[in-house]
C-alpha positions as a Python dict, from the first residue, in 0.01 Angstrom:
ca = {
    (1, 'X'): (0, 0, 0),
    (2, 'X'): (-48, -126, 355),
    (3, 'X'): (-392, -103, 514),
    (4, 'X'): (-515, -53, 870),
    (5, 'X'): (-878, -150, 916),
    (6, 'X'): (-1056, -35, 1233),
    (7, 'X'): (-1379, -181, 1372),
    (8, 'X'): (-1655, 68, 1455),
    (9, 'X'): (-1602, 55, 1832),
    (10, 'X'): (-1242, 177, 1787),
    (11, 'X'): (-1340, 475, 1571),
    (12, 'X'): (-1220, 725, 1838),
    (13, 'X'): (-863, 609, 1767),
    (14, 'X'): (-883, 756, 1418),
    (15, 'X'): (-811, 1109, 1543),
    (16, 'X'): (-486, 979, 1694),
    (17, 'X'): (-380, 745, 1416),
    (18, 'X'): (-411, 984, 1123),
    (19, 'X'): (-158, 1240, 1257),
    (20, 'X'): (85, 957, 1329),
    (21, 'X'): (56, 824, 975),
    (22, 'X'): (103, 1178, 846),
    (23, 'X'): (421, 1211, 1054),
    (24, 'X'): (544, 874, 926),
    (25, 'X'): (481, 991, 570),
    (26, 'X'): (665, 1316, 638),
    (27, 'X'): (971, 1131, 768),
    (28, 'X'): (939, 852, 505),
    (29, 'X'): (930, 577, 767),
    (30, 'X'): (758, 311, 559),
    (31, 'X'): (503, 226, 296),
    (32, 'X'): (190, 441, 277),
    (33, 'X'): (-95, 314, 496),
    (34, 'X'): (-460, 348, 400),
    (35, 'X'): (-728, 373, 669),
    (36, 'X'): (-1029, 149, 620),
    (37, 'X'): (-1310, 1, 828),
    (38, 'X'): (-1318, -356, 945),
    (39, 'X'): (-1630, -565, 915),
    (40, 'X'): (-1534, -763, 1224),
    (41, 'X'): (-1483, -673, 1590),
    (42, 'X'): (-1104, -673, 1563),
    (43, 'X'): (-841, -465, 1384),
    (44, 'X'): (-721, -603, 1051),
    (45, 'X'): (-374, -506, 927),
    (46, 'X'): (-271, -582, 570),
    (47, 'X'): (97, -574, 478),
    (48, 'X'): (263, -688, 160),
    (49, 'X'): (200, -1061, 141),
    (50, 'X'): (49, -1098, 489),
    (51, 'X'): (-256, -1014, 696),
    (52, 'X'): (-303, -1035, 1072),
    (53, 'X'): (-547, -924, 1339),
    (54, 'X'): (-515, -725, 1659),
    (55, 'X'): (-776, -761, 1934),
    (56, 'X'): (-785, -554, 2251),
    (57, 'X'): (-885, -748, 2562),
    (58, 'X'): (-1070, -1024, 2371),
    (59, 'X'): (-1290, -1267, 2559),
    (60, 'X'): (-1143, -1553, 2356),
    (61, 'X'): (-829, -1621, 2154),
    (62, 'X'): (-788, -1469, 1809),
    (63, 'X'): (-666, -1679, 1518),
    (64, 'X'): (-368, -1540, 1329),
    (65, 'X'): (-335, -1232, 1540),
    (66, 'X'): (-227, -1053, 1854),
    (67, 'X'): (-424, -1040, 2177),
    (68, 'X'): (-347, -711, 2347),
    (69, 'X'): (-432, -690, 2715),
    (70, 'X'): (-428, -328, 2830),
    (71, 'X'): (-716, -285, 3077),
    (72, 'X'): (-645, -366, 3441),
    (73, 'X'): (-857, -393, 3752),
    (74, 'X'): (-702, -439, 4097),
    (75, 'X'): (-573, -667, 4233),
    (76, 'X'): (-321, -672, 3951),
    (77, 'X'): (-135, -988, 3851),
    (78, 'X'): (233, -991, 3943),
    (79, 'X'): (499, -920, 3684),
    (80, 'X'): (639, -1270, 3735),
    (81, 'X'): (298, -1421, 3652),
    (82, 'X'): (262, -1215, 3336),
    (83, 'X'): (618, -1292, 3229),
    (84, 'X'): (535, -1663, 3239),
    (85, 'X'): (205, -1617, 3056),
    (86, 'X'): (358, -1417, 2772),
    (87, 'X'): (650, -1660, 2740),
    (88, 'X'): (398, -1942, 2691),
    (89, 'X'): (169, -1752, 2450),
    (90, 'X'): (323, -1593, 2136),
    (91, 'X'): (-2, -1406, 2063),
    (92, 'X'): (-26, -1228, 2399),
    (93, 'X'): (87, -865, 2431),
    (94, 'X'): (66, -696, 2771),
    (95, 'X'): (47, -316, 2776),
    (96, 'X'): (59, -93, 3082),
    (97, 'X'): (67, -362, 3352),
    (98, 'X'): (60, -158, 3675),
    (99, 'X'): (335, -202, 3933),
    (100, 'X'): (399, -12, 4255),
    (101, 'X'): (613, 249, 4079),
    (102, 'X'): (521, 237, 3712),
    (103, 'X'): (400, 20, 3426),
    (104, 'X'): (540, -263, 3216),
    (105, 'X'): (479, -362, 2853),
    (106, 'X'): (553, -725, 2766),
    (107, 'X'): (564, -929, 2444),
    (108, 'X'): (675, -1271, 2325),
    (109, 'X'): (1014, -1323, 2159),
    (110, 'X'): (1144, -1666, 2053),
    (111, 'X'): (1002, -1859, 2345),
    (112, 'X'): (1058, -1598, 2613),
    (113, 'X'): (907, -1271, 2729),
    (114, 'X'): (1068, -932, 2683),
    (115, 'X'): (962, -607, 2844),
    (116, 'X'): (1005, -233, 2876),
    (117, 'X'): (935, -35, 3191),
    (118, 'X'): (869, 327, 3282),
    (119, 'X'): (743, 522, 3582),
    (120, 'X'): (444, 687, 3414),
    (121, 'X'): (230, 528, 3145),
    (122, 'X'): (99, 827, 2952),
    (123, 'X'): (-235, 838, 2770),
    (124, 'X'): (-414, 515, 2678),
    (125, 'X'): (-576, 601, 2343),
    (126, 'X'): (-255, 746, 2194),
    (127, 'X'): (-76, 433, 2314),
    (128, 'X'): (-320, 209, 2126),
    (129, 'X'): (-305, 436, 1821),
    (130, 'X'): (74, 423, 1794),
    (131, 'X'): (78, 47, 1848),
    (132, 'X'): (-155, 1, 1550),
    (133, 'X'): (14, 265, 1334),
    (134, 'X'): (360, 117, 1392),
    (135, 'X'): (240, -235, 1314),
    (136, 'X'): (76, -107, 995),
    (137, 'X'): (407, 57, 902),
    (138, 'X'): (564, -289, 936),
    (139, 'X'): (768, -216, 1247),
    (140, 'X'): (843, -537, 1439),
    (141, 'X'): (626, -595, 1744),
    (142, 'X'): (903, -502, 1990),
    (143, 'X'): (945, -163, 1822),
    (144, 'X'): (571, -106, 1793),
    (145, 'X'): (527, -165, 2167),
    (146, 'X'): (826, 54, 2253),
    (147, 'X'): (712, 336, 2025),
    (148, 'X'): (358, 316, 2157),
    (149, 'X'): (471, 376, 2514),
    (150, 'X'): (700, 663, 2413),
    (151, 'X'): (417, 827, 2219),
    (152, 'X'): (169, 781, 2504),
    (153, 'X'): (409, 957, 2740),
    (154, 'X'): (489, 1232, 2492),
    (155, 'X'): (123, 1292, 2414),
    (156, 'X'): (39, 1333, 2782),
    (157, 'X'): (322, 1582, 2830),
    (158, 'X'): (246, 1785, 2517),
    (159, 'X'): (-129, 1795, 2591),
    (160, 'X'): (-103, 1873, 2961),
    (161, 'X'): (-309, 2190, 2912),
    (162, 'X'): (-552, 2025, 2672),
    (163, 'X'): (-377, 2136, 2354),
    (164, 'X'): (-66, 2024, 2173),
    (165, 'X'): (82, 1874, 1861),
    (166, 'X'): (94, 1504, 1784),
    (167, 'X'): (425, 1396, 1635),
    (168, 'X'): (662, 1107, 1610),
    (169, 'X'): (844, 1036, 1941),
    (170, 'X'): (1209, 1139, 1920),
    (171, 'X'): (1319, 1244, 2269),
    (172, 'X'): (1515, 975, 2454),
    (173, 'X'): (1355, 1063, 2789),
    (174, 'X'): (1011, 964, 2657),
    (175, 'X'): (1114, 610, 2576),
    (176, 'X'): (1078, 329, 2829),
    (177, 'X'): (1379, 127, 2942),
    (178, 'X'): (1412, -243, 2857),
    (179, 'X'): (1406, -472, 3157),
    (180, 'X'): (1748, -637, 3157),
    (181, 'X'): (1986, -751, 3429),
    (182, 'X'): (2143, -405, 3411),
    (183, 'X'): (1818, -227, 3496),
    (184, 'X'): (1839, -107, 3860),
    (185, 'X'): (1479, -213, 3937),
    (186, 'X'): (1483, -550, 3763),
    (187, 'X'): (1512, -761, 4079),
    (188, 'X'): (1274, -540, 4278),
    (189, 'X'): (1007, -580, 4011),
    (190, 'X'): (1051, -956, 4003),
    (191, 'X'): (1157, -976, 3641),
    (192, 'X'): (1370, -1281, 3558),
    (193, 'X'): (1648, -1196, 3312),
    (194, 'X'): (1885, -1427, 3127),
    (195, 'X'): (2153, -1161, 3100),
    (196, 'X'): (2409, -1081, 3367),
    (197, 'X'): (2464, -728, 3496),
    (198, 'X'): (2790, -576, 3380),
    (199, 'X'): (2983, -252, 3428),
    (200, 'X'): (3026, -6, 3137),
    (201, 'X'): (3274, -106, 2870),
    (202, 'X'): (3595, 75, 2778),
    (203, 'X'): (3549, 358, 2531),
    (204, 'X'): (3675, 383, 2175),
    (205, 'X'): (3874, 673, 2037),
    (206, 'X'): (3607, 869, 1849),
    (207, 'X'): (3874, 1049, 1649),
    (208, 'X'): (3960, 716, 1487),
    (209, 'X'): (3601, 646, 1386),
    (210, 'X'): (3483, 723, 1034),
    (211, 'X'): (3550, 454, 776),
    (212, 'X'): (3503, 109, 932),
    (213, 'X'): (3577, -178, 689),
    (214, 'X'): (3454, -525, 791),
    (215, 'X'): (3669, -792, 623),
    (216, 'X'): (3706, -1170, 630),
    (217, 'X'): (4082, -1227, 647),
    (218, 'X'): (4372, -1108, 859),
    (219, 'X'): (4555, -1015, 539),
    (220, 'X'): (4283, -764, 460),
    (221, 'X'): (4303, -619, 812),
    (222, 'X'): (4678, -564, 774),
    (223, 'X'): (4636, -418, 428),
    (224, 'X'): (4379, -168, 548),
    (225, 'X'): (4587, -65, 847),
    (226, 'X'): (4880, -6, 612),
    (227, 'X'): (4652, 220, 407),
    (228, 'X'): (4584, 430, 715),
    (229, 'X'): (4244, 293, 816),
    (230, 'X'): (4208, 343, 1193),
    (231, 'X'): (3914, 111, 1272),
    (232, 'X'): (3837, -227, 1119),
    (233, 'X'): (3686, -564, 1202),
    (234, 'X'): (3764, -927, 1124),
    (235, 'X'): (3447, -1125, 1052),
    (236, 'X'): (3501, -1492, 972),
    (237, 'X'): (3166, -1666, 946),
    (238, 'X'): (3287, -2026, 983),
    (239, 'X'): (3381, -2105, 1346),
    (240, 'X'): (3549, -2428, 1230),
    (241, 'X'): (3793, -2241, 1006),
    (242, 'X'): (4131, -2396, 1107),
    (243, 'X'): (4324, -2070, 1066),
    (244, 'X'): (4084, -1872, 1286),
    (245, 'X'): (4298, -1861, 1606),
    (246, 'X'): (4608, -1766, 1410),
    (247, 'X'): (4428, -1494, 1217),
    (248, 'X'): (4299, -1338, 1539),
    (249, 'X'): (4649, -1342, 1687),
    (250, 'X'): (4775, -1177, 1370),
    (251, 'X'): (4522, -893, 1364),
    (252, 'X'): (4578, -814, 1731),
    (253, 'X'): (4951, -772, 1666),
    (254, 'X'): (4883, -565, 1354),
    (255, 'X'): (4643, -340, 1543),
    (256, 'X'): (4906, -267, 1805),
    (257, 'X'): (5172, -207, 1540),
    (258, 'X'): (4962, 50, 1351),
    (259, 'X'): (4768, 195, 1644),
    (260, 'X'): (4438, 76, 1501),
    (261, 'X'): (4109, -14, 1666),
    (262, 'X'): (4070, -374, 1547),
    (263, 'X'): (3756, -564, 1646),
    (264, 'X'): (3689, -938, 1640),
    (265, 'X'): (3340, -1041, 1531),
    (266, 'X'): (3171, -1304, 1751),
    (267, 'X'): (3469, -1499, 1886),
    (268, 'X'): (3492, -1330, 2223),
    (269, 'X'): (3684, -1613, 2393),
    (270, 'X'): (3966, -1590, 2139),
    (271, 'X'): (3951, -1212, 2158),
    (272, 'X'): (4006, -1226, 2534),
    (273, 'X'): (4285, -1484, 2503),
    (274, 'X'): (4469, -1267, 2251),
    (275, 'X'): (4411, -938, 2437),
    (276, 'X'): (4226, -793, 2139),
    (277, 'X'): (4124, -429, 2123),
    (278, 'X'): (3756, -512, 2100),
    (279, 'X'): (3483, -756, 2009),
    (280, 'X'): (3163, -706, 1811),
    (281, 'X'): (2854, -905, 1911),
    (282, 'X'): (2495, -947, 1800),
    (283, 'X'): (2183, -907, 2012),
    (284, 'X'): (2154, -1282, 2066),
    (285, 'X'): (2501, -1282, 2223),
    (286, 'X'): (2387, -1065, 2512),
    (287, 'X'): (2238, -1375, 2674),
    (288, 'X'): (2517, -1622, 2590),
    (289, 'X'): (2849, -1437, 2587),
    (290, 'X'): (3036, -1374, 2914),
    (291, 'X'): (2998, -997, 2909),
    (292, 'X'): (3161, -962, 3250),
    (293, 'X'): (3472, -1143, 3129),
    (294, 'X'): (3488, -922, 2819),
    (295, 'X'): (3449, -607, 3029),
    (296, 'X'): (3700, -716, 3294),
    (297, 'X'): (3954, -798, 3024),
    (298, 'X'): (3933, -435, 2912),
    (299, 'X'): (3799, -514, 2566),
    (300, 'X'): (3577, -267, 2386),
    (301, 'X'): (3232, -393, 2291),
    (302, 'X'): (3032, -311, 1981),
    (303, 'X'): (2669, -427, 1962),
    (304, 'X'): (2449, -478, 1657),
    (305, 'X'): (2096, -336, 1663),
    (306, 'X'): (1805, -337, 1418),
    (307, 'X'): (1549, -98, 1564),
    (308, 'X'): (1422, 102, 1861),
    (309, 'X'): (1398, -175, 2119),
    (310, 'X'): (1736, -327, 2037),
    (311, 'X'): (1903, 15, 2051),
    (312, 'X'): (1756, 79, 2397),
    (313, 'X'): (1847, -274, 2508),
    (314, 'X'): (2205, -231, 2389),
    (315, 'X'): (2231, 102, 2572),
    (316, 'X'): (2149, -73, 2900),
    (317, 'X'): (2487, -249, 2878),
    (318, 'X'): (2686, 70, 2807),
    (319, 'X'): (2882, -67, 2508),
    (320, 'X'): (3170, 107, 2337),
    (321, 'X'): (2959, 171, 2028),
    (322, 'X'): (2618, 80, 1886),
    (323, 'X'): (2587, -46, 1530),
    (324, 'X'): (2271, 50, 1338),
    (325, 'X'): (2159, -166, 1052),
    (326, 'X'): (2116, -298, 811),
    (327, 'X'): (2052, 26, 628),
    (328, 'X'): (2025, -101, 270),
    (329, 'X'): (1972, -449, 125),
    (330, 'X'): (2286, -661, 157),
    (331, 'X'): (2399, -1003, 38),
    (332, 'X'): (2695, -1041, 272),
    (333, 'X'): (2486, -1181, 557),
    (334, 'X'): (2145, -1341, 604),
    (335, 'X'): (1936, -1082, 790),
    (336, 'X'): (1616, -1158, 984),
    (337, 'X'): (1520, -792, 980),
    (338, 'X'): (1429, -566, 689),
    (339, 'X'): (1648, -279, 562),
    (340, 'X'): (1604, 24, 786),
    (341, 'X'): (1663, 295, 527),
    (342, 'X'): (1805, 644, 574),
    (343, 'X'): (1497, 799, 735),
    (344, 'X'): (1478, 548, 1018),
    (345, 'X'): (1856, 565, 1058),
    (346, 'X'): (1834, 941, 1111),
    (347, 'X'): (1575, 897, 1386),
    (348, 'X'): (1778, 622, 1554),
    (349, 'X'): (2080, 851, 1554),
    (350, 'X'): (1872, 1131, 1706),
    (351, 'X'): (1751, 890, 1974),
    (352, 'X'): (2108, 793, 2070),
    (353, 'X'): (2256, 1141, 2034),
    (354, 'X'): (2602, 1167, 2188),
    (355, 'X'): (2544, 894, 2446),
    (356, 'X'): (2736, 637, 2238),
    (357, 'X'): (2932, 635, 1914),
    (358, 'X'): (2727, 486, 1631),
    (359, 'X'): (2819, 275, 1329),
    (360, 'X'): (2590, 253, 1026),
    (361, 'X'): (2619, -79, 845),
    (362, 'X'): (2460, -272, 562),
    (363, 'X'): (2474, -223, 186),
    (364, 'X'): (2667, 106, 205),
    (365, 'X'): (2880, 190, -98),
    (366, 'X'): (3054, 505, -211),
    (367, 'X'): (2741, 642, -379),
    (368, 'X'): (2544, 613, -55),
    (369, 'X'): (2812, 710, 195),
    (370, 'X'): (2750, 1086, 198),
    (371, 'X'): (2376, 1048, 261),
    (372, 'X'): (2447, 805, 545),
    (373, 'X'): (2709, 1037, 692),
    (374, 'X'): (2465, 1329, 695),
    (375, 'X'): (2244, 1146, 945),
    (376, 'X'): (2511, 1218, 1208),
    (377, 'X'): (2646, 867, 1266),
    (378, 'X'): (2998, 839, 1404),
    (379, 'X'): (3117, 578, 1157),
    (380, 'X'): (3024, 401, 834),
    (381, 'X'): (3092, 28, 801),
    (382, 'X'): (3163, -109, 454),
    (383, 'X'): (3239, -456, 324),
    (384, 'X'): (3247, -509, -51),
    (385, 'X'): (3284, -137, -129),
    (386, 'X'): (3653, -168, -37),
    (387, 'X'): (3744, -534, -72),
    (388, 'X'): (3589, -566, -419),
    (389, 'X'): (3707, -229, -547),
    (390, 'X'): (3940, -227, -847),
    (391, 'X'): (4176, -10, -646),
    (392, 'X'): (4118, -53, -268),
    (393, 'X'): (4360, 228, -181),
    (394, 'X'): (4170, 466, -404),
    (395, 'X'): (3838, 347, -256),
    (396, 'X'): (3964, 410, 98),
    (397, 'X'): (4079, 759, 0),
    (398, 'X'): (3744, 834, -165),
    (399, 'X'): (3552, 730, 148),
    (400, 'X'): (3781, 932, 372),
    (401, 'X'): (3722, 1241, 158),
    (402, 'X'): (3349, 1205, 234),
    (403, 'X'): (3361, 1096, 596),
    (404, 'X'): (3495, 1420, 742),
    (405, 'X'): (3316, 1579, 1034),
    (406, 'X'): (3301, 1956, 1048),
    (407, 'X'): (3436, 2056, 1394),
    (408, 'X'): (3137, 2288, 1440),
    (409, 'X'): (2882, 2010, 1384),
}
């Protein structure tokens, strides 16, 4: 069991944290969290195999912990100044930095600062409460910060008359927007972004989305298309594979022959050269791939995500679909994130709604497919469930029997 230990001076947060933990338990969003009291002046959070501290506005640095700065007195520091400070200090978390038109939350990520922005901040104690609750539920920092701002805004709206219910934030309008090059106020705010602004990407045919096998050879792509699969992806992990260019050429031709939506994983330059249908990229590629070239070439773009912040960040670039994962433990790829599980997947799908098609991926086999499909995702990606099946044709047919959307849904 995880534990969240509050110091005495933060006791008023308890009335906000307990309903959040109850909601998390109701929706099965993580391990159970016990509430305890800290013998120090900071918050102690105990997760499986690790312990860290959270201090609000400390007068000095905190060892093995986060330093949350969320109290501001005018004149406020500029966003550019805080971006540099957070980039240089992995422990620093900035919450509710006032700007002329709203507030910004900033955290450290791999040597740089990332941020979300909204026009009204919401309530301060609920914001702190959700930050701590989400961290205790083992959400990554970027999701904890994002959730905390959404909850603060939702709490203020639901308690406008002094009364209201405290629940888990689910409405897209409550969530802040990531500051990226595609945010209309990025330059005005003075935020420096590594990405490049890009127009929306071409859309996929939603009618062809359901089963989405991800395979490692062009032969498998052709075989699946022959079996009637309408959407598939070639993922070859080794960029030095000598047959890579030829395999991409082959799948592009096969996709045109069978009318399939065939995506290339990672190798966007080759995808453009071969006039591929689409390319699938990871979050890290948003700063390195030439998104404008991909968009201008008319390729569809699928983006991987692993939580609230990455979903919202992906949405800023208006991709052709958003992949949600990994849902269950998987051995096909080394993953820096933890399995999301069905409950979190359902909330991610509710957050996205109909704005973009969604693809659930990671450890999904035939026994799990129906439960994944019930969350409302547009498509289910599989790897070994088809390629390692005794009878791939029978496996494809079995998946397609499950992945049928009722027209009234």
